PDB file of C-alpha atoms and ligand atoms in Angstrom:
ATOM      1  CA  MET A  23     -17.795  22.587   5.069  1.00 66.00           C
ATOM      2  CA  SER A  24     -16.444  19.297   6.810  1.00 83.00           C
ATOM      3  CA  THR A  25     -13.004  19.360   8.724  1.00 96.00           C
ATOM      4  CA  LEU A  26     -10.317  17.192   8.124  1.00 98.00           C
ATOM      5  CA  TRP A  27     -11.455  14.988  11.096  1.00 98.00           C
ATOM      6  CA  GLU A  28     -14.741  14.623  10.230  1.00 98.00           C
ATOM      7  CA  ARG A  29     -14.044  13.455   6.610  1.00 98.00           C
ATOM      8  CA  TYR A  30     -11.416  11.088   8.423  1.00 98.00           C
ATOM      9  CA  LEU A  31     -14.427   9.640  10.438  1.00 98.00           C
ATOM     10  CA  ALA A  32     -17.060   9.506   7.187  1.00 98.00           C
ATOM     11  CA  ALA A  33     -14.267   7.125   5.358  1.00 98.00           C
ATOM     12  CA  ARG A  34     -13.697   5.287   8.672  1.00 98.00           C
ATOM     13  CA  GLN A  35     -17.549   4.359   8.502  1.00 98.00           C
ATOM     14  CA  GLY A  36     -17.420   3.897   5.110  1.00 98.00           C
ATOM     15  CA  VAL A  37     -14.543   1.286   5.976  1.00 98.00           C
ATOM     16  CA  ALA A  38     -16.321   0.080   8.834  1.00 98.00           C
ATOM     17  CA  ASP A  39     -20.400  -0.610   6.894  1.00 98.00           C
ATOM     18  CA  ALA A  40     -18.089  -2.155   3.892  1.00 98.00           C
ATOM     19  CA  ALA A  41     -16.104  -4.721   6.242  1.00 98.00           C
ATOM     20  CA  ALA A  42     -19.577  -5.329   7.758  1.00 98.00           C
ATOM     21  CA  ALA A  43     -21.458  -6.369   4.763  1.00 97.00           C
ATOM     22  CA  ALA A  44     -18.555  -8.296   3.868  1.00 96.00           C
ATOM     23  CA  GLY A  45     -18.903 -10.369   6.947  1.00 96.00           C
ATOM     24  CA  LYS A  46     -15.167  -8.998   8.423  1.00 95.00           C
ATOM     25  CA  ALA A  47     -14.429  -6.699  11.801  1.00 92.00           C
ATOM     26  CA  GLN A  48     -13.477  -3.232  10.864  1.00 90.00           C
ATOM     27  CA  ASP A  49      -9.903  -4.105  12.221  1.00 92.00           C
ATOM     28  CA  ASP A  50      -9.258  -6.392   9.516  1.00 94.00           C
ATOM     29  CA  ILE A  51      -8.786  -3.541   7.057  1.00 98.00           C
ATOM     30  CA  LEU A  52      -6.290  -0.926   7.419  1.00 98.00           C
ATOM     31  CA  LEU A  53      -7.122   2.477   6.551  1.00 98.00           C
ATOM     32  CA  LEU A  54      -4.218   3.971   4.818  1.00 98.00           C
ATOM     33  CA  ALA A  55      -4.357   8.044   5.028  1.00 98.00           C
ATOM     34  CA  VAL A  56      -2.907   8.696   1.394  1.00 98.00           C
ATOM     35  CA  SER A  57      -1.475  12.549   2.483  1.00 98.00           C
ATOM     36  CA  LYS A  58       0.628  12.848  -0.661  1.00 98.00           C
ATOM     37  CA  THR A  59      -1.265  15.687  -1.742  1.00 97.00           C
ATOM     38  CA  VAL A  60      -1.003  17.690   1.421  1.00 98.00           C
ATOM     39  CA  PRO A  61       1.290  19.309   4.011  1.00 98.00           C
ATOM     40  CA  ALA A  62       2.825  17.871   6.961  1.00 98.00           C
ATOM     41  CA  GLU A  63       0.373  20.124   9.210  1.00 98.00           C
ATOM     42  CA  GLN A  64      -3.002  17.914   7.852  1.00 98.00           C
ATOM     43  CA  ILE A  65      -1.013  14.614   8.413  1.00 98.00           C
ATOM     44  CA  ALA A  66      -0.365  16.096  12.291  1.00 98.00           C
ATOM     45  CA  ASP A  67      -3.953  17.310  12.252  1.00 98.00           C
ATOM     46  CA  LEU A  68      -5.154  13.581  11.774  1.00 98.00           C
ATOM     47  CA  TYR A  69      -2.260  12.532  13.951  1.00 98.00           C
ATOM     48  CA  ALA A  70      -3.320  14.587  17.011  1.00 98.00           C
ATOM     49  CA  HIS A  71      -6.327  12.511  16.485  1.00 98.00           C
ATOM     50  CA  GLY A  72      -4.624   9.255  16.854  1.00 98.00           C
ATOM     51  CA  VAL A  73      -4.163   7.996  13.079  1.00 98.00           C
ATOM     52  CA  ARG A  74      -0.702   6.634  12.411  1.00 98.00           C
ATOM     53  CA  CYS A  75      -0.747   4.969   8.636  1.00 98.00           C
ATOM     54  CA  PHE A  76       0.023   7.513   6.256  1.00 99.00           C
ATOM     55  CA  GLY A  77       0.852   6.747   2.466  1.00 98.00           C
ATOM     56  CA  GLU A  78       3.385   8.424   0.229  1.00 98.00           C
ATOM     57  CA  ASN A  79       4.669   8.465  -3.485  1.00 98.00           C
ATOM     58  CA  ARG A  80       7.264  10.435  -3.646  1.00 98.00           C
ATOM     59  CA  ALA A  81      10.931   9.768  -1.995  1.00 98.00           C
ATOM     60  CA  SER A  82      11.605  13.166  -1.451  1.00 98.00           C
ATOM     61  CA  VAL A  83       8.583  14.037  -0.320  1.00 98.00           C
ATOM     62  CA  LEU A  84       8.326  11.167   2.309  1.00 98.00           C
ATOM     63  CA  VAL A  85      12.083  12.231   3.635  1.00 98.00           C
ATOM     64  CA  GLU A  86      10.865  15.492   4.125  1.00 98.00           C
ATOM     65  CA  LYS A  87       7.569  15.018   5.667  1.00 98.00           C
ATOM     66  CA  ALA A  88       8.777  12.488   8.082  1.00 98.00           C
ATOM     67  CA  LYS A  89      11.686  14.585   9.038  1.00 98.00           C
ATOM     68  CA  LEU A  90       8.926  17.582  10.105  1.00 98.00           C
ATOM     69  CA  LEU A  91       6.476  14.775  11.944  1.00 98.00           C
ATOM     70  CA  PRO A  92       6.808  12.196  14.862  1.00 98.00           C
ATOM     71  CA  GLY A  93       8.608   9.271  14.499  1.00 98.00           C
ATOM     72  CA  ASP A  94       5.799   6.512  15.478  1.00 98.00           C
ATOM     73  CA  ILE A  95       4.272   7.348  12.489  1.00 98.00           C
ATOM     74  CA  GLU A  96       3.718   4.216   9.760  1.00 98.00           C
ATOM     75  CA  TRP A  97       4.513   5.194   6.642  1.00 99.00           C
ATOM     76  CA  HIS A  98       3.695   3.600   3.438  1.00 99.00           C
ATOM     77  CA  TYR A  99       5.555   4.237   0.475  1.00 98.00           C
ATOM     78  CA  ILE A 100       3.097   3.537  -2.648  1.00 98.00           C
ATOM     79  CA  GLY A 101       4.382   5.081  -5.746  1.00 97.00           C
ATOM     80  CA  PRO A 102       6.909   4.303  -8.405  1.00 96.00           C
ATOM     81  CA  LEU A 103      10.330   3.751  -6.815  1.00 96.00           C
ATOM     82  CA  GLN A 104      13.363   4.636  -9.089  1.00 96.00           C
ATOM     83  CA  SER A 105      16.421   2.389  -7.900  1.00 96.00           C
ATOM     84  CA  ASN A 106      18.370   5.477  -6.545  1.00 97.00           C
ATOM     85  CA  LYS A 107      15.681   6.222  -4.230  1.00 98.00           C
ATOM     86  CA  VAL A 108      15.718   2.684  -2.480  1.00 98.00           C
ATOM     87  CA  ARG A 109      17.619   3.886   0.286  1.00 98.00           C
ATOM     88  CA  LYS A 110      15.609   6.864   1.230  1.00 98.00           C
ATOM     89  CA  VAL A 111      12.604   4.809   1.172  1.00 98.00           C
ATOM     90  CA  VAL A 112      13.832   2.212   2.782  1.00 98.00           C
ATOM     91  CA  GLN A 113      15.144   4.545   5.714  1.00 98.00           C
ATOM     92  CA  VAL A 114      11.719   5.543   6.465  1.00 98.00           C
ATOM     93  CA  ALA A 115       9.192   3.204   5.103  1.00 98.00           C
ATOM     94  CA  SER A 116       7.689   0.133   6.950  1.00 98.00           C
ATOM     95  CA  VAL A 117       5.469  -0.897   3.952  1.00 98.00           C
ATOM     96  CA  ILE A 118       6.750  -0.707   0.440  1.00 98.00           C
ATOM     97  CA  HIS A 119       3.547  -1.300  -1.599  1.00 98.00           C
ATOM     98  CA  SER A 120       5.111  -1.157  -5.466  1.00 97.00           C
ATOM     99  CA  VAL A 121       7.677  -3.754  -5.747  1.00 98.00           C
ATOM    100  CA  ASP A 122       7.895  -4.850  -9.550  1.00 97.00           C
ATOM    101  CA  THR A 123      10.382  -5.783 -10.808  1.00 97.00           C
ATOM    102  CA  PRO A 124      13.330  -8.291  -9.466  1.00 97.00           C
ATOM    103  CA  ASP A 125      15.711  -5.756  -9.410  1.00 97.00           C
ATOM    104  CA  LEU A 126      14.264  -3.407  -7.256  1.00 98.00           C
ATOM    105  CA  LEU A 127      13.369  -6.332  -4.659  1.00 98.00           C
ATOM    106  CA  ALA A 128      16.787  -7.408  -4.853  1.00 98.00           C
ATOM    107  CA  ARG A 129      18.254  -3.540  -3.752  1.00 98.00           C
ATOM    108  CA  ILE A 130      15.453  -3.273  -1.632  1.00 98.00           C
ATOM    109  CA  ASP A 131      16.437  -6.318   0.377  1.00 98.00           C
ATOM    110  CA  ARG A 132      20.271  -5.637   0.063  1.00 98.00           C
ATOM    111  CA  ILE A 133      19.828  -1.967   1.346  1.00 98.00           C
ATOM    112  CA  ALA A 134      17.315  -2.957   4.159  1.00 98.00           C
ATOM    113  CA  GLY A 135      20.198  -5.233   5.294  1.00 98.00           C
ATOM    114  CA  GLU A 136      22.732  -2.869   5.421  1.00 98.00           C
ATOM    115  CA  GLU A 137      20.786   0.381   7.093  1.00 98.00           C
ATOM    116  CA  ALA A 138      19.746  -2.462   9.458  1.00 98.00           C
ATOM    117  CA  ARG A 139      15.460  -2.009   8.844  1.00 98.00           C
ATOM    118  CA  ARG A 140      12.866  -4.442   8.079  1.00 98.00           C
ATOM    119  CA  PRO A 141      10.728  -2.976   5.941  1.00 98.00           C
ATOM    120  CA  ARG A 142       7.461  -5.054   4.965  1.00 98.00           C
ATOM    121  CA  PHE A 143       6.675  -4.910   1.009  1.00 98.00           C
ATOM    122  CA  LEU A 144       3.890  -6.026  -1.086  1.00 98.00           C
ATOM    123  CA  LEU A 145       4.153  -7.069  -5.213  1.00 98.00           C
ATOM    124  CA  GLU A 146       2.500  -4.642  -7.610  1.00 98.00           C
ATOM    125  CA  VAL A 147       0.474  -6.420  -9.807  1.00 98.00           C
ATOM    126  CA  SER A 148      -0.993  -5.369 -13.070  1.00 96.00           C
ATOM    127  CA  VAL A 149      -4.455  -7.365 -13.617  1.00 94.00           C
ATOM    128  CA  SER A 150      -5.631  -5.163 -16.099  1.00 78.00           C
ATOM    129  CA  GLY A 151      -2.521  -5.462 -17.846  1.00 76.00           C
ATOM    130  CA  GLU A 152      -3.027  -1.749 -18.915  1.00 69.00           C
ATOM    131  CA  GLU A 153       0.556  -0.576 -19.951  1.00 61.00           C
ATOM    132  CA  SER A 154       0.383   2.870 -18.592  1.00 63.00           C
ATOM    133  CA  LYS A 155       0.192   1.564 -15.232  1.00 68.00           C
ATOM    134  CA  GLY A 156       3.066  -0.167 -12.660  1.00 85.00           C
ATOM    135  CA  GLY A 157       3.122  -3.508 -11.673  1.00 95.00           C
ATOM    136  CA  ILE A 158       4.309  -7.303 -13.203  1.00 96.00           C
ATOM    137  CA  PRO A 159       1.919  -8.812 -15.030  1.00 95.00           C
ATOM    138  CA  VAL A 160       0.007 -11.721 -13.708  1.00 96.00           C
ATOM    139  CA  ALA A 161       1.638 -14.166 -15.965  1.00 95.00           C
ATOM    140  CA  GLU A 162       4.963 -12.914 -14.270  1.00 95.00           C
ATOM    141  CA  LEU A 163       4.189 -12.946 -11.079  1.00 97.00           C
ATOM    142  CA  ASP A 164       5.224 -16.308  -9.601  1.00 98.00           C
ATOM    143  CA  GLY A 165       8.913 -15.515 -10.924  1.00 98.00           C
ATOM    144  CA  LEU A 166       8.951 -12.288  -8.713  1.00 98.00           C
ATOM    145  CA  ALA A 167       7.142 -14.713  -5.955  1.00 98.00           C
ATOM    146  CA  GLU A 168       9.772 -17.169  -5.982  1.00 98.00           C
ATOM    147  CA  ILE A 169      12.368 -14.250  -5.212  1.00 98.00           C
ATOM    148  CA  ALA A 170      10.356 -12.478  -2.756  1.00 98.00           C
ATOM    149  CA  ASP A 171      10.127 -15.487  -0.617  1.00 98.00           C
ATOM    150  CA  LYS A 172      13.628 -15.758  -0.489  1.00 98.00           C
ATOM    151  CA  CYS A 173      14.104 -12.129   0.714  1.00 98.00           C
ATOM    152  CA  GLU A 174      16.246 -12.063   4.366  1.00 98.00           C
ATOM    153  CA  ASN A 175      16.122  -8.666   5.039  1.00 98.00           C
ATOM    154  CA  ALA A 176      12.819  -7.170   3.488  1.00 98.00           C
ATOM    155  CA  GLU A 177       9.554  -9.309   4.524  1.00 98.00           C
ATOM    156  CA  TRP A 178       7.133 -10.154   1.858  1.00 98.00           C
ATOM    157  CA  SER A 179       3.433  -9.457   3.058  1.00 98.00           C
ATOM    158  CA  GLY A 180       1.163  -9.388   0.168  1.00 98.00           C
ATOM    159  CA  LEU A 181       0.201  -7.890  -3.215  1.00 98.00           C
ATOM    160  CA  MET A 182      -1.220  -4.590  -4.190  1.00 98.00           C
ATOM    161  CA  THR A 183      -3.004  -3.322  -7.301  1.00 97.00           C
ATOM    162  CA  MET A 184      -4.653  -0.361  -8.794  1.00 95.00           C
ATOM    163  CA  ALA A 185      -7.546  -0.761 -10.885  1.00 94.00           C
ATOM    164  CA  PRO A 186      -8.815   1.529 -13.723  1.00 92.00           C
ATOM    165  CA  LEU A 187     -10.028   4.345 -12.770  1.00 88.00           C
ATOM    166  CA  ALA A 188     -14.075   4.846 -13.036  1.00 86.00           C
ATOM    167  CA  ALA A 189     -14.219   0.962 -14.188  1.00 92.00           C
ATOM    168  CA  PRO A 190     -17.552  -0.279 -14.436  1.00 95.00           C
ATOM    169  CA  GLU A 191     -18.611  -2.614 -11.299  1.00 96.00           C
ATOM    170  CA  PRO A 192     -17.987  -5.790 -13.359  1.00 97.00           C
ATOM    171  CA  VAL A 193     -14.521  -4.971 -14.230  1.00 96.00           C
ATOM    172  CA  LEU A 194     -13.851  -3.921 -11.041  1.00 97.00           C
ATOM    173  CA  ARG A 195     -15.010  -7.113  -9.491  1.00 98.00           C
ATOM    174  CA  GLY A 196     -12.848  -9.029 -12.140  1.00 97.00           C
ATOM    175  CA  ILE A 197      -9.647  -6.954 -11.495  1.00 97.00           C
ATOM    176  CA  PHE A 198     -10.104  -7.806  -7.265  1.00 98.00           C
ATOM    177  CA  GLY A 199     -11.487 -11.209  -7.216  1.00 98.00           C
ATOM    178  CA  ARG A 200      -8.279 -11.761  -9.505  1.00 98.00           C
ATOM    179  CA  LEU A 201      -5.969 -10.200  -7.201  1.00 98.00           C
ATOM    180  CA  LYS A 202      -7.654 -12.006  -3.850  1.00 98.00           C
ATOM    181  CA  SER A 203      -7.288 -15.514  -5.537  1.00 98.00           C
ATOM    182  CA  GLU A 204      -3.877 -15.093  -6.608  1.00 98.00           C
ATOM    183  CA  CYS A 205      -3.086 -13.743  -3.219  1.00 98.00           C
ATOM    184  CA  ASP A 206      -4.609 -17.229  -1.711  1.00 98.00           C
ATOM    185  CA  ARG A 207      -2.934 -19.318  -4.310  1.00 98.00           C
ATOM    186  CA  LEU A 208       0.479 -17.929  -3.219  1.00 98.00           C
ATOM    187  CA  GLU A 209      -0.150 -18.063   0.484  1.00 98.00           C
ATOM    188  CA  ARG A 210      -0.778 -22.395  -0.019  1.00 98.00           C
ATOM    189  CA  ARG A 211       2.496 -22.287  -3.288  1.00 98.00           C
ATOM    190  CA  PHE A 212       4.497 -20.492  -0.636  1.00 98.00           C
ATOM    191  CA  GLY A 213       3.079 -22.083   2.500  1.00 98.00           C
ATOM    192  CA  ARG A 214       3.334 -18.391   4.057  1.00 98.00           C
ATOM    193  CA  SER A 215       0.913 -16.163   5.355  1.00 98.00           C
ATOM    194  CA  LEU A 216       0.507 -13.289   2.591  1.00 98.00           C
ATOM    195  CA  PRO A 217      -1.774 -10.581   5.256  1.00 98.00           C
ATOM    196  CA  LEU A 218      -1.684  -7.650   3.409  1.00 98.00           C
ATOM    197  CA  LEU A 219      -3.938  -7.003   0.160  1.00 98.00           C
ATOM    198  CA  SER A 220      -3.712  -3.793  -0.659  1.00 98.00           C
ATOM    199  CA  MET A 221      -6.443  -2.755  -3.099  1.00 98.00           C
ATOM    200  CA  GLY A 222      -9.587  -0.128  -2.886  1.00 98.00           C
ATOM    201  CA  MET A 223      -8.737   3.757  -3.682  1.00 98.00           C
ATOM    202  CA  SER A 224     -11.525   6.633  -2.674  1.00 98.00           C
ATOM    203  CA  GLY A 225     -13.965   5.578  -5.807  1.00 97.00           C
ATOM    204  CA  ASP A 226     -13.634   1.874  -5.585  1.00 97.00           C
ATOM    205  CA  TYR A 227     -12.611   0.853  -2.073  1.00 98.00           C
ATOM    206  CA  ARG A 228     -16.054  -0.859  -0.992  1.00 98.00           C
ATOM    207  CA  THR A 229     -15.966  -3.254  -4.265  1.00 98.00           C
ATOM    208  CA  ALA A 230     -12.214  -4.051  -2.880  1.00 98.00           C
ATOM    209  CA  ILE A 231     -13.490  -4.607   0.457  1.00 98.00           C
ATOM    210  CA  ALA A 232     -16.253  -6.891  -0.950  1.00 98.00           C
ATOM    211  CA  CYS A 233     -13.275  -8.846  -2.894  1.00 98.00           C
ATOM    212  CA  GLY A 234     -11.083  -9.255   0.282  1.00 98.00           C
ATOM    213  CA  SER A 235      -9.217  -6.251   0.655  1.00 98.00           C
ATOM    214  CA  THR A 236      -7.256  -6.086   3.978  1.00 98.00           C
ATOM    215  CA  LEU A 237      -5.757  -2.308   3.179  1.00 98.00           C
ATOM    216  CA  VAL A 238      -7.326   0.479   1.501  1.00 98.00           C
ATOM    217  CA  ARG A 239      -5.371   3.318   0.651  1.00 98.00           C
ATOM    218  CA  LEU A 240      -7.819   6.295   0.672  1.00 98.00           C
ATOM    219  CA  GLY A 241      -6.579  10.070  -0.877  1.00 98.00           C
ATOM    220  CA  THR A 242      -9.459  12.070  -2.098  1.00 98.00           C
ATOM    221  CA  CYS A 243     -12.225  11.347  -0.022  1.00 97.00           C
ATOM    222  CA  ILE A 244     -10.325  12.197   3.332  1.00 98.00           C
ATOM    223  CA  PHE A 245      -8.212  15.365   2.298  1.00 97.00           C
ATOM    224  CA  SER A 246      -9.911  17.465  -0.624  1.00 89.00           C
TER     225      SER A 246
HETATM  226  C1  PLP B 321      -3.180   8.730  -5.089  1.00 75.53           C
HETATM  227  C2  PLP B 321      -3.260   6.912  -4.767  1.00 75.53           C
HETATM  228  C3  PLP B 321      -4.228   6.564  -4.025  1.00 75.53           C
HETATM  229  C4  PLP B 321      -5.225   7.354  -3.407  1.00 75.53           C
HETATM  230  O1  PLP B 321      -6.150   7.554  -4.489  1.00 75.53           O
HETATM  231  P1  PLP B 321      -7.480   8.362  -4.207  1.00 75.53           P
HETATM  232  O2  PLP B 321      -8.552   8.102  -5.401  1.00 75.53           O
HETATM  233  O3  PLP B 321      -7.163   9.776  -3.982  1.00 75.53           O
HETATM  234  O4  PLP B 321      -8.387   7.643  -2.911  1.00 75.53           O
HETATM  235  C5  PLP B 321      -4.386   4.851  -3.735  1.00 75.53           C
HETATM  236  N1  PLP B 321      -3.137   4.707  -4.144  1.00 75.53           N
HETATM  237  C6  PLP B 321      -1.934   4.852  -5.336  1.00 75.53           C
HETATM  238  C7  PLP B 321      -1.200   3.779  -5.699  1.00 75.53           C
HETATM  239  C8  PLP B 321      -2.015   6.403  -5.310  1.00 75.53           C
HETATM  240  O5  PLP B 321      -0.732   6.919  -6.072  1.00 75.53           O
END
């Protein structure tokens, strides 16, 4: 049986190989270790090896784990975000991946100001149009992007999507390729850099990197 660190190294190698195949350096792609299913001890184990970026999808769990662990961890919030949990998340998270409504965005920006925090955030896009998934439809993205561009405290840094589980390769390429082209288009439209293109999970990160991902969110391939 492999250790946690060995599995992390294997995932990191997988990301490096996919990056190389896409003509990129390993450092061009952030590996976010999605620790949502494991206790703080396992995060501490990877932390001891130098890993600093972890992803959580529940506000209360994020807060609990952050209390138990060193302050220089970069926490990413990747789950659905209820309005009454925004303050908790803003107090702890460096990056919020799952912004998909104007109300949520306005609240994050206001509370970030009150808390003197400057979280980065991504607009979550539902490229596949699956009702069950979070994310704003592509057709409504520009309206939300206009609000994102004007935020004063939180910093709009890119886009995020989730592909349907076990989608065939051509479908994945369609979804990830579309998010990449939307990100490029919005960079031109707003004249700003959007460096974080968050797409790719354990089952599909190679395809996501081939399509231009700069941030992969890996859970099961590291932690189970
Ligand atoms: C759980 C989760 C992941 C990690 O998925 P794996 O398939 O376990 O790698 C990535 N992104 C989001 C939004 C998640 O909720």
